[in-house]
Amino acid sequence: MEELVSLCKRRGFIFQSGEIYGGLQGMYDFGPLGVELKNNLKHAWWSSMIYENDNIEGLDASILTNPIVLKHSGHEDTFSDPMVDCKSCGLRFRADQVPKHCKKEDLTEPRQFNLMFKTNVGPIDDGKSFGYLRPETAQSIFTNFKNIVDSTSNTLPFGIAQIGKAFRNEITPRNFIFRVREFEQMELEFFVAPGTDEEWHKSWVQKRLDWWVQQGVPMESIELYDVPKDELAHYSKGTIDVMYKFPHGLEELEGIANRTDFDLGSHTKNQDELDITAKVMENKSSNTRLAIQDIETKKWVVPYVIEPSAGVERGILAILNEAYNIEELEGGKERTVLKLKPHLSPIKAAVIPLKKNNEDLVKIASDLKNTLQKQNLGRIVLENSGNIGKSYRRHDEIGTPLCITVDFESIDDNSVTVRDRDTMNQERLSIEALPAYLIDIVNK
Ligand code: GAP
């Protein structure tokens, strides 16, 4: 973990937030390379959900949430962790995460601590005009259910997907970006006919595993955890956690829950007229029926929900951990290389003139950079450092799949040397062939 943290800072992936003032615990900032990696991961998820499935729609809802939503979702009452104080060191911990140096006899009895951040909304600070920063993106999907059903032509089964920030006032944020207070979630709520939910649950577990493998997280590093009944979240009938072997241990990367009809049943009006199977709080405030009419029986049905919910930061940590390699080279040397899947690499190619500031070489390199950039594959950089060896080392370390060197021969033969990050093999290719070559590499 230390090596990864150090690489992330040194190369501009991830920084502690507000570091110049000592930092803010549980918050991280994504630097020039981190933001590219994060965007690429989110794009891969978005494509696999929305562009590859005609029955999944996207949403980007507000973060600040009306408290009544989180009252009916159950978060106001149940979204808490047990917290203890250590009378000896004066610090607070989640009851299951007390460090070894705190003695049992120094700890207070656990008490529940709600993890939601509250903030004032509007100019009046009267304790009543407040909102919550959402603790999960899911709730706005449920509250927009009818808007989306009415504005699209979807029938069951169909899904609504969202990527966005979520906030949790974690008692003990830790393990770099694994447990933080501000993070992003990639969540799908997939609405299905009651009775078909268990089959759909199984099928989404498999789809999500396949997707993680495509992102470079192999099955050997994953275990599935069938969450026991007494550990399930208040809304869940069954949850399969995708557990990943993080550098600090085996922990949850993504949860795939069967949320039954709990959420739509909690937020709907006319609860009594609907056959809601989950135990929900009475709702006298909702003005909308959140159900689908069966075309044949004309009966209103509250769909069940299958929810694959993944954290972007945990995904990035797993992907970086898998990609990070130190390789022995000939002559006792070694190199650090991030073997990221090319579609995730922050920089897709570096174009390097052999001689710094040489007008002819820089002109060819810069034209080539512009041509490749226009392919819309992600960031291409021109490296006018004149130090090929140093450029190779840097681009190995940040996971750039291709380094392209423009040399004096390029002026005559219109070709360049292309070096592959993983094999370090070099081949001579014509400049015209490069766009197609790069497209192939990035999309493979
Ligand atoms: N809507 C369901 C839900 O939010 P969750 O298991 O609490 O379920 C889903 O969270 C995912 O969000 C987790 O699998 C994890 O990847 C990510 N996540 C949750 N809390 C996090 C935190 N404090 N820091 C980073 N990621 C977190």
Short mmCIF file of C-alpha atoms and ligand atoms in Angstrom, two decimals:
data_model
loop_
_atom_site.label_atom_id
_atom_site.label_comp_id
_atom_site.label_asym_id
_atom_site.label_seq_id
_atom_site.Cartn_x
_atom_site.Cartn_y
_atom_site.Cartn_z
CA MET A 1 0.00 0.00 0.00
CA GLU A 2 2.81 2.47 0.88
CA GLU A 3 4.41 1.98 -2.53
CA LEU A 4 1.10 2.63 -4.27
CA VAL A 5 0.37 5.73 -2.17
CA SER A 6 3.83 7.03 -2.93
CA LEU A 7 3.49 6.42 -6.68
CA CYS A 8 0.05 8.07 -6.67
CA LYS A 9 1.47 11.22 -5.10
CA ARG A 10 4.77 11.31 -7.02
CA ARG A 11 3.14 10.91 -10.42
CA GLY A 12 0.03 13.00 -9.80
CA PHE A 13 -2.75 10.43 -9.41
CA ILE A 14 -4.03 11.13 -5.90
CA PHE A 15 -3.24 13.74 -3.24
CA GLN A 16 -4.42 14.17 0.34
CA SER A 17 -7.05 16.92 0.29
CA GLY A 18 -5.93 20.25 1.77
CA GLU A 19 -2.45 18.85 2.34
CA ILE A 20 -0.81 22.28 2.62
CA TYR A 21 -2.84 22.80 5.82
CA GLY A 22 -2.19 19.35 7.21
CA GLY A 23 -4.92 17.59 5.20
CA LEU A 24 -8.52 16.65 5.89
CA GLN A 25 -9.07 13.09 7.04
CA GLY A 26 -11.02 10.84 4.72
CA MET A 27 -10.80 13.20 1.73
CA TYR A 28 -8.60 12.87 -1.35
CA ASP A 29 -8.08 14.90 -4.51
CA PHE A 30 -7.48 13.33 -7.90
CA GLY A 31 -4.58 14.92 -9.77
CA PRO A 32 -3.89 15.19 -13.53
CA LEU A 33 -3.52 11.43 -14.04
CA GLY A 34 -6.00 10.38 -11.36
CA VAL A 35 -8.83 12.34 -12.92
CA GLU A 36 -8.16 10.69 -16.31
CA LEU A 37 -8.11 7.21 -14.76
CA LYS A 38 -11.28 7.93 -12.81
CA ASN A 39 -13.09 9.32 -15.88
CA ASN A 40 -12.01 6.30 -17.92
CA LEU A 41 -13.31 3.88 -15.28
CA LYS A 42 -16.62 5.73 -15.01
CA HIS A 43 -16.92 5.79 -18.80
CA ALA A 44 -16.32 2.02 -18.96
CA TRP A 45 -19.10 1.48 -16.42
CA TRP A 46 -21.48 3.92 -18.14
CA SER A 47 -20.91 2.27 -21.54
CA SER A 48 -21.42 -1.21 -20.16
CA MET A 49 -24.67 -0.18 -18.50
CA ILE A 50 -26.34 2.41 -20.67
CA TYR A 51 -24.85 2.16 -24.15
CA GLU A 52 -24.84 -1.64 -24.20
CA ASN A 53 -28.38 -2.06 -22.81
CA ASP A 54 -31.35 -0.39 -24.44
CA ASN A 55 -33.41 -0.99 -21.30
CA ILE A 56 -31.10 0.97 -18.96
CA GLU A 57 -31.40 4.76 -18.67
CA GLY A 58 -29.00 7.27 -17.11
CA LEU A 59 -29.60 9.88 -14.43
CA ASP A 60 -27.64 12.68 -12.79
CA ALA A 61 -29.61 13.88 -9.78
CA SER A 62 -28.82 16.43 -7.07
CA ILE A 63 -26.56 15.58 -4.18
CA LEU A 64 -28.37 17.66 -1.57
CA THR A 65 -31.36 15.62 -0.51
CA ASN A 66 -34.64 16.52 1.14
CA PRO A 67 -34.63 14.90 4.62
CA ILE A 68 -38.04 13.35 3.99
CA VAL A 69 -36.50 11.15 1.28
CA LEU A 70 -33.96 9.82 3.76
CA LYS A 71 -36.61 9.42 6.43
CA HIS A 72 -38.68 7.12 4.22
CA SER A 73 -35.62 5.33 2.86
CA GLY A 74 -34.80 4.35 6.46
CA HIS A 75 -31.47 6.21 6.53
CA GLU A 76 -32.43 8.68 9.26
CA ASP A 77 -33.23 5.81 11.60
CA THR A 78 -30.78 3.12 10.63
CA PHE A 79 -27.80 4.50 8.73
CA SER A 80 -25.44 4.45 11.68
CA ASP A 81 -22.38 2.66 13.00
CA PRO A 82 -21.64 1.77 16.62
CA MET A 83 -19.06 4.18 18.05
CA VAL A 84 -16.91 3.95 21.19
CA ASP A 85 -14.62 6.43 22.95
CA CYS A 86 -11.27 5.45 24.40
CA LYS A 87 -10.92 7.16 27.78
CA SER A 88 -7.18 6.68 27.70
CA CYS A 89 -6.23 8.21 24.30
CA GLY A 90 -9.37 10.36 24.00
CA LEU A 91 -10.10 9.19 20.44
CA ARG A 92 -13.30 7.79 18.92
CA PHE A 93 -13.50 4.62 16.89
CA ARG A 94 -16.02 2.45 15.09
CA ALA A 95 -16.68 -0.31 17.62
CA ASP A 96 -15.30 -3.01 15.31
CA GLN A 97 -12.20 -0.99 14.39
CA VAL A 98 -10.59 -0.19 17.73
CA PRO A 99 -6.78 -0.20 17.47
CA LYS A 100 -4.91 -2.83 19.49
CA HIS A 101 -3.27 -0.30 21.82
CA CYS A 102 -6.65 0.73 23.34
CA LYS A 103 -7.51 -1.50 26.32
CA LYS A 104 -11.01 -2.97 26.58
CA GLU A 105 -11.53 -1.47 30.05
CA ASP A 106 -10.85 2.04 28.66
CA LEU A 107 -13.66 1.85 26.12
CA THR A 108 -17.16 3.33 26.61
CA GLU A 109 -20.28 1.34 25.75
CA PRO A 110 -20.98 1.50 21.98
CA ARG A 111 -23.57 4.07 20.89
CA GLN A 112 -25.06 4.60 17.44
CA PHE A 113 -23.62 7.39 15.29
CA ASN A 114 -25.55 8.46 12.16
CA LEU A 115 -23.21 8.70 9.18
CA MET A 116 -25.10 11.31 7.17
CA PHE A 117 -23.74 14.84 6.72
CA LYS A 118 -26.33 17.53 7.36
CA THR A 119 -26.13 21.04 5.95
CA ASN A 120 -28.16 24.21 6.10
CA VAL A 121 -30.29 24.87 3.00
CA GLY A 122 -31.27 28.49 2.29
CA PRO A 123 -30.50 31.61 4.31
CA ILE A 124 -32.33 30.65 7.52
CA ASP A 125 -30.44 28.66 10.12
CA ASP A 126 -33.39 27.55 12.27
CA GLY A 127 -32.47 23.88 12.56
CA LYS A 128 -35.40 22.96 10.29
CA SER A 129 -34.17 24.16 6.88
CA PHE A 130 -31.57 21.52 6.28
CA GLY A 131 -30.71 18.88 3.73
CA TYR A 132 -28.46 15.85 3.73
CA LEU A 133 -25.55 15.17 1.45
CA ARG A 134 -26.76 11.88 -0.03
CA PRO A 135 -25.21 8.78 1.55
CA GLU A 136 -25.94 6.73 -1.61
CA THR A 137 -26.94 7.73 -5.12
CA ALA A 138 -29.76 5.18 -5.16
CA GLN A 139 -32.50 7.20 -3.48
CA SER A 140 -32.81 9.79 -6.25
CA ILE A 141 -33.29 6.93 -8.70
CA PHE A 142 -36.30 5.77 -6.70
CA THR A 143 -37.74 9.28 -6.31
CA ASN A 144 -37.38 9.82 -10.09
CA PHE A 145 -38.87 6.43 -10.94
CA LYS A 146 -42.15 7.79 -12.34
CA ASN A 147 -40.46 10.67 -14.20
CA ILE A 148 -38.29 8.17 -16.02
CA VAL A 149 -41.06 5.63 -16.66
CA ASP A 150 -43.26 8.41 -18.09
CA SER A 151 -40.53 9.93 -20.24
CA THR A 152 -39.21 6.68 -21.74
CA SER A 153 -40.94 3.64 -23.14
CA ASN A 154 -39.50 1.07 -20.77
CA THR A 155 -41.42 -1.85 -19.37
CA LEU A 156 -40.16 -4.40 -16.83
CA PRO A 157 -37.40 -5.40 -16.64
CA PHE A 158 -35.50 -2.14 -16.98
CA GLY A 159 -32.86 -0.17 -15.11
CA ILE A 160 -31.81 3.33 -14.11
CA ALA A 161 -28.11 3.96 -13.58
CA GLN A 162 -26.26 6.82 -11.97
CA ILE A 163 -22.68 7.79 -11.16
CA GLY A 164 -22.08 10.46 -8.57
CA LYS A 165 -20.78 11.64 -5.25
CA ALA A 166 -21.93 10.13 -1.98
CA PHE A 167 -20.93 11.25 1.49
CA ARG A 168 -20.58 9.34 4.75
CA ASN A 169 -19.20 10.73 7.97
CA GLU A 170 -17.17 7.56 8.56
CA ILE A 171 -15.99 7.28 12.16
CA THR A 172 -12.63 5.85 11.14
CA PRO A 173 -11.74 6.62 7.52
CA ARG A 174 -8.66 4.62 6.56
CA ASN A 175 -6.59 2.61 4.14
CA PHE A 176 -5.94 5.42 1.67
CA ILE A 177 -8.96 5.79 -0.66
CA PHE A 178 -10.61 2.57 0.54
CA ARG A 179 -12.77 4.13 3.27
CA VAL A 180 -13.30 7.84 2.78
CA ARG A 181 -15.93 10.40 3.70
CA GLU A 182 -16.53 11.72 0.18
CA PHE A 183 -16.54 9.22 -2.67
CA GLU A 184 -18.29 8.31 -5.88
CA GLN A 185 -20.66 5.46 -6.48
CA MET A 186 -21.67 3.74 -9.71
CA GLU A 187 -25.13 2.37 -9.01
CA LEU A 188 -27.71 0.58 -11.08
CA GLU A 189 -31.25 0.02 -9.85
CA PHE A 190 -32.68 -2.72 -12.03
CA PHE A 191 -36.47 -3.06 -11.73
CA VAL A 192 -37.94 -6.52 -12.24
CA ALA A 193 -41.24 -8.33 -11.79
CA PRO A 194 -41.58 -9.84 -8.30
CA GLY A 195 -40.80 -13.54 -8.49
CA THR A 196 -38.12 -13.03 -11.14
CA ASP A 197 -35.82 -11.19 -8.71
CA GLU A 198 -33.65 -14.11 -7.62
CA GLU A 199 -32.79 -15.11 -11.19
CA TRP A 200 -31.95 -11.49 -12.02
CA HIS A 201 -29.84 -11.20 -8.88
CA LYS A 202 -27.70 -14.16 -9.95
CA SER A 203 -27.36 -12.85 -13.48
CA TRP A 204 -26.22 -9.39 -12.30
CA VAL A 205 -23.58 -10.94 -10.02
CA GLN A 206 -22.11 -12.71 -13.04
CA LYS A 207 -22.29 -9.62 -15.25
CA ARG A 208 -20.52 -7.53 -12.65
CA LEU A 209 -17.74 -10.11 -12.19
CA ASP A 210 -17.19 -10.20 -15.96
CA TRP A 211 -16.96 -6.40 -15.97
CA TRP A 212 -14.36 -6.29 -13.20
CA VAL A 213 -12.25 -8.83 -15.09
CA GLN A 214 -12.42 -6.57 -18.16
CA GLN A 215 -11.09 -3.71 -16.00
CA GLY A 216 -8.05 -5.77 -15.01
CA VAL A 217 -9.26 -7.22 -11.70
CA PRO A 218 -8.86 -10.99 -12.14
CA MET A 219 -11.10 -13.62 -10.57
CA GLU A 220 -8.09 -14.93 -8.57
CA SER A 221 -8.19 -11.69 -6.54
CA ILE A 222 -11.96 -11.82 -5.96
CA GLU A 223 -14.15 -13.78 -3.56
CA LEU A 224 -17.91 -13.66 -3.28
CA TYR A 225 -19.47 -13.16 0.15
CA ASP A 226 -23.09 -14.12 0.61
CA VAL A 227 -23.99 -11.66 3.37
CA PRO A 228 -25.63 -13.52 6.29
CA LYS A 229 -29.17 -12.50 7.22
CA ASP A 230 -28.11 -10.76 10.45
CA GLU A 231 -25.63 -8.55 8.58
CA LEU A 232 -27.97 -7.45 5.77
CA ALA A 233 -28.83 -3.77 5.28
CA HIS A 234 -32.37 -2.87 6.34
CA TYR A 235 -33.64 -2.93 2.73
CA SER A 236 -32.05 -6.18 1.57
CA LYS A 237 -33.45 -9.67 1.13
CA GLY A 238 -30.04 -10.93 0.00
CA THR A 239 -26.70 -9.33 -0.85
CA ILE A 240 -23.65 -10.75 -2.57
CA ASP A 241 -20.54 -8.72 -1.87
CA VAL A 242 -17.74 -8.80 -4.40
CA MET A 243 -14.71 -8.99 -2.10
CA TYR A 244 -11.30 -7.99 -3.39
CA LYS A 245 -7.88 -8.78 -1.93
CA PHE A 246 -6.91 -5.15 -1.24
CA PRO A 247 -3.34 -4.52 -0.02
CA HIS A 248 -4.74 -4.22 3.53
CA GLY A 249 -6.93 -7.33 3.31
CA LEU A 250 -10.03 -8.90 1.78
CA GLU A 251 -12.79 -6.25 1.70
CA GLU A 252 -15.88 -5.18 -0.21
CA LEU A 253 -15.39 -3.74 -3.67
CA GLU A 254 -19.03 -3.84 -4.74
CA GLY A 255 -22.32 -4.98 -3.24
CA ILE A 256 -25.09 -6.55 -5.30
CA ALA A 257 -28.32 -6.45 -3.34
CA ASN A 258 -31.86 -7.66 -3.83
CA ARG A 259 -33.68 -4.60 -2.43
CA THR A 260 -37.11 -6.18 -3.04
CA ASP A 261 -39.97 -3.66 -3.24
CA PHE A 262 -38.68 -1.88 -0.14
CA ASP A 263 -37.66 1.40 -1.78
CA LEU A 264 -40.49 2.01 -4.21
CA GLY A 265 -42.86 0.68 -1.53
CA SER A 266 -41.43 3.17 0.99
CA HIS A 267 -41.68 6.21 -1.30
CA THR A 268 -45.02 5.48 -2.97
CA LYS A 269 -48.41 6.99 -2.18
CA ASN A 270 -51.42 4.68 -1.64
CA GLN A 271 -49.33 2.02 0.05
CA ASP A 272 -52.47 0.23 1.25
CA GLU A 273 -53.69 -0.34 -2.31
CA LEU A 274 -50.49 -2.04 -3.39
CA ASP A 275 -49.25 -5.51 -2.46
CA ILE A 276 -45.99 -4.36 -0.91
CA THR A 277 -44.10 -7.32 0.53
CA ALA A 278 -41.36 -5.41 2.39
CA LYS A 279 -41.92 -3.91 5.82
CA VAL A 280 -42.15 -0.17 5.10
CA MET A 281 -42.86 2.96 7.13
CA GLU A 282 -46.28 4.54 6.53
CA ASN A 283 -45.98 7.31 3.92
CA LYS A 284 -48.53 10.13 3.97
CA SER A 285 -46.29 12.65 2.20
CA SER A 286 -45.64 11.15 -1.24
CA ASN A 287 -47.86 12.45 -4.06
CA THR A 288 -46.90 9.76 -6.59
CA ARG A 289 -47.69 6.10 -7.13
CA LEU A 290 -44.45 4.23 -7.77
CA ALA A 291 -45.73 1.14 -9.51
CA ILE A 292 -46.17 -0.32 -12.99
CA GLN A 293 -49.48 -1.49 -14.39
CA ASP A 294 -49.53 -5.05 -15.64
CA ILE A 295 -50.85 -4.85 -19.23
CA GLU A 296 -52.88 -8.07 -18.99
CA THR A 297 -54.23 -8.06 -15.44
CA LYS A 298 -54.34 -4.22 -15.15
CA LYS A 299 -53.04 -4.69 -11.62
CA TRP A 300 -50.53 -2.20 -10.23
CA VAL A 301 -47.28 -3.93 -9.31
CA VAL A 302 -44.45 -2.50 -7.22
CA PRO A 303 -41.29 -3.80 -8.96
CA TYR A 304 -38.49 -5.51 -7.10
CA VAL A 305 -35.03 -4.00 -7.41
CA ILE A 306 -31.64 -5.59 -8.02
CA GLU A 307 -28.86 -3.16 -7.20
CA PRO A 308 -25.21 -3.55 -8.21
CA SER A 309 -23.45 -0.73 -6.33
CA ALA A 310 -19.73 -0.11 -6.77
CA GLY A 311 -17.41 2.52 -5.34
CA VAL A 312 -15.23 4.37 -7.85
CA GLU A 313 -12.37 4.89 -5.36
CA ARG A 314 -12.32 1.23 -4.33
CA GLY A 315 -12.33 0.30 -8.02
CA ILE A 316 -9.35 2.57 -8.65
CA LEU A 317 -7.46 1.12 -5.68
CA ALA A 318 -8.07 -2.45 -6.87
CA ILE A 319 -7.12 -1.62 -10.46
CA LEU A 320 -3.93 0.20 -9.44
CA ASN A 321 -3.01 -2.63 -7.10
CA GLU A 322 -3.39 -5.20 -9.89
CA ALA A 323 -1.58 -3.07 -12.46
CA TYR A 324 1.41 -2.25 -10.25
CA ASN A 325 4.44 -4.35 -11.16
CA ILE A 326 8.13 -4.20 -10.44
CA GLU A 327 10.06 -6.08 -13.10
CA GLU A 328 13.65 -7.24 -13.06
CA LEU A 329 15.57 -6.15 -16.16
CA GLU A 330 18.84 -7.34 -17.61
CA GLY A 331 21.92 -6.06 -15.85
CA GLY A 332 20.33 -6.16 -12.40
CA LYS A 333 18.12 -3.15 -13.13
CA GLU A 334 14.40 -2.99 -12.45
CA ARG A 335 11.46 -0.99 -13.73
CA THR A 336 8.11 -0.01 -12.22
CA VAL A 337 5.30 -0.52 -14.67
CA LEU A 338 1.55 0.02 -14.36
CA LYS A 339 0.01 -2.61 -16.59
CA LEU A 340 -3.34 -0.87 -16.80
CA LYS A 341 -5.87 -2.02 -19.38
CA PRO A 342 -5.24 0.51 -22.20
CA HIS A 343 -8.83 1.83 -22.13
CA LEU A 344 -8.18 2.91 -18.51
CA SER A 345 -4.69 4.38 -19.01
CA PRO A 346 -4.62 8.10 -18.18
CA ILE A 347 -2.41 8.78 -21.22
CA LYS A 348 -2.88 6.63 -24.29
CA ALA A 349 0.34 7.51 -26.09
CA ALA A 350 3.38 9.74 -25.70
CA VAL A 351 4.96 11.19 -28.82
CA ILE A 352 8.66 11.92 -28.24
CA PRO A 353 10.99 13.80 -30.62
CA LEU A 354 14.44 12.20 -30.36
CA LYS A 355 16.11 15.58 -30.04
CA LYS A 356 14.64 18.27 -27.82
CA ASN A 357 13.48 21.44 -29.60
CA ASN A 358 14.63 20.22 -33.01
CA GLU A 359 12.24 22.09 -35.29
CA ASP A 360 11.74 19.32 -37.88
CA LEU A 361 11.26 16.54 -35.32
CA VAL A 362 8.99 18.60 -33.07
CA LYS A 363 6.84 19.55 -36.07
CA ILE A 364 6.32 15.89 -37.06
CA ALA A 365 5.71 14.91 -33.43
CA SER A 366 3.26 17.68 -32.80
CA ASP A 367 1.29 16.95 -36.02
CA LEU A 368 1.18 13.28 -35.02
CA LYS A 369 0.03 14.13 -31.50
CA ASN A 370 -2.80 16.25 -32.95
CA THR A 371 -3.83 13.49 -35.38
CA LEU A 372 -3.92 10.90 -32.61
CA GLN A 373 -5.71 13.26 -30.23
CA LYS A 374 -8.50 13.66 -32.80
CA GLN A 375 -9.26 9.92 -32.56
CA ASN A 376 -10.98 10.74 -29.25
CA LEU A 377 -9.40 7.88 -27.35
CA GLY A 378 -8.20 9.98 -24.41
CA ARG A 379 -5.14 12.06 -23.68
CA ILE A 380 -2.09 11.97 -25.99
CA VAL A 381 0.99 13.93 -24.91
CA LEU A 382 3.95 15.44 -26.69
CA GLU A 383 7.10 14.86 -24.61
CA ASN A 384 9.71 17.35 -25.72
CA SER A 385 12.27 16.31 -23.10
CA GLY A 386 14.91 14.89 -25.42
CA ASN A 387 15.52 12.10 -22.94
CA ILE A 388 14.02 8.95 -24.37
CA GLY A 389 15.10 6.65 -21.53
CA LYS A 390 13.61 8.93 -18.87
CA SER A 391 10.38 9.30 -20.88
CA TYR A 392 10.05 5.52 -21.19
CA ARG A 393 10.52 5.11 -17.43
CA ARG A 394 7.94 7.75 -16.60
CA HIS A 395 5.38 6.38 -19.05
CA ASP A 396 5.92 2.80 -17.83
CA GLU A 397 5.23 4.03 -14.31
CA ILE A 398 2.00 5.79 -15.23
CA GLY A 399 0.73 3.05 -17.53
CA THR A 400 0.96 4.68 -20.98
CA PRO A 401 0.53 1.78 -23.45
CA LEU A 402 2.60 3.29 -26.29
CA CYS A 403 5.62 5.55 -26.61
CA ILE A 404 6.22 6.81 -30.12
CA THR A 405 9.64 8.18 -31.01
CA VAL A 406 10.16 10.56 -33.92
CA ASP A 407 13.78 10.40 -35.11
CA PHE A 408 15.81 11.78 -38.00
CA GLU A 409 14.79 8.90 -40.25
CA SER A 410 11.18 9.91 -39.76
CA ILE A 411 11.86 13.04 -41.81
CA ASP A 412 12.70 10.88 -44.85
CA ASP A 413 10.63 7.73 -44.44
CA ASN A 414 7.54 9.07 -42.62
CA SER A 415 7.76 6.30 -40.06
CA VAL A 416 8.31 6.21 -36.30
CA THR A 417 9.45 3.78 -33.60
CA VAL A 418 6.63 2.45 -31.46
CA ARG A 419 7.45 0.92 -28.07
CA ASP A 420 5.00 -1.36 -26.28
CA ARG A 421 4.76 -0.75 -22.52
CA ASP A 422 4.30 -4.37 -21.49
CA THR A 423 6.73 -6.19 -23.79
CA MET A 424 9.11 -3.24 -24.30
CA ASN A 425 9.31 -4.42 -27.93
CA GLN A 426 9.93 -1.73 -30.48
CA GLU A 427 8.73 -1.72 -34.06
CA ARG A 428 8.88 0.67 -36.95
CA LEU A 429 5.48 1.82 -38.22
CA SER A 430 4.40 4.31 -40.82
CA ILE A 431 2.80 7.46 -39.42
CA GLU A 432 -0.36 6.87 -41.49
CA ALA A 433 -0.87 3.49 -39.84
CA LEU A 434 -0.73 4.86 -36.29
CA PRO A 435 -4.33 6.04 -35.70
CA ALA A 436 -5.74 2.60 -36.57
CA TYR A 437 -2.96 0.90 -34.57
CA LEU A 438 -3.74 2.98 -31.46
CA ILE A 439 -7.50 2.47 -31.81
CA ASP A 440 -6.84 -1.27 -31.85
CA ILE A 441 -4.66 -1.15 -28.74
CA VAL A 442 -7.07 1.00 -26.72
CA ASN A 443 -10.15 -1.00 -27.64
CA LYS A 444 -8.71 -4.49 -27.25
N1 GAP B 1 -26.81 1.79 -2.45
C1 GAP B 1 -26.21 0.73 -1.74
C2 GAP B 1 -25.01 1.11 -1.02
O1 GAP B 1 -24.69 2.27 -0.92
P1 GAP B 1 -22.97 0.13 0.26
O2 GAP B 1 -22.49 -1.28 0.38
O3 GAP B 1 -23.12 0.91 1.51
O4 GAP B 1 -24.34 0.05 -0.53
C3 GAP B 1 -21.81 0.49 -2.04
O5 GAP B 1 -22.00 0.92 -0.72
C4 GAP B 1 -20.36 0.65 -2.44
O6 GAP B 1 -19.92 1.99 -2.21
C5 GAP B 1 -19.38 -0.21 -1.62
O7 GAP B 1 -19.29 -1.51 -2.16
C6 GAP B 1 -18.09 0.55 -1.80
O8 GAP B 1 -17.47 0.22 -3.02
C7 GAP B 1 -18.56 2.00 -1.86
N2 GAP B 1 -18.38 2.64 -0.53
C8 GAP B 1 -19.22 2.60 0.51
N3 GAP B 1 -18.75 3.32 1.55
C9 GAP B 1 -17.56 3.83 1.15
C10 GAP B 1 -16.57 4.66 1.76
N4 GAP B 1 -16.73 5.15 2.99
N5 GAP B 1 -15.47 4.96 1.06
C11 GAP B 1 -15.31 4.51 -0.21
N6 GAP B 1 -16.20 3.72 -0.84
C12 GAP B 1 -17.33 3.39 -0.18
#
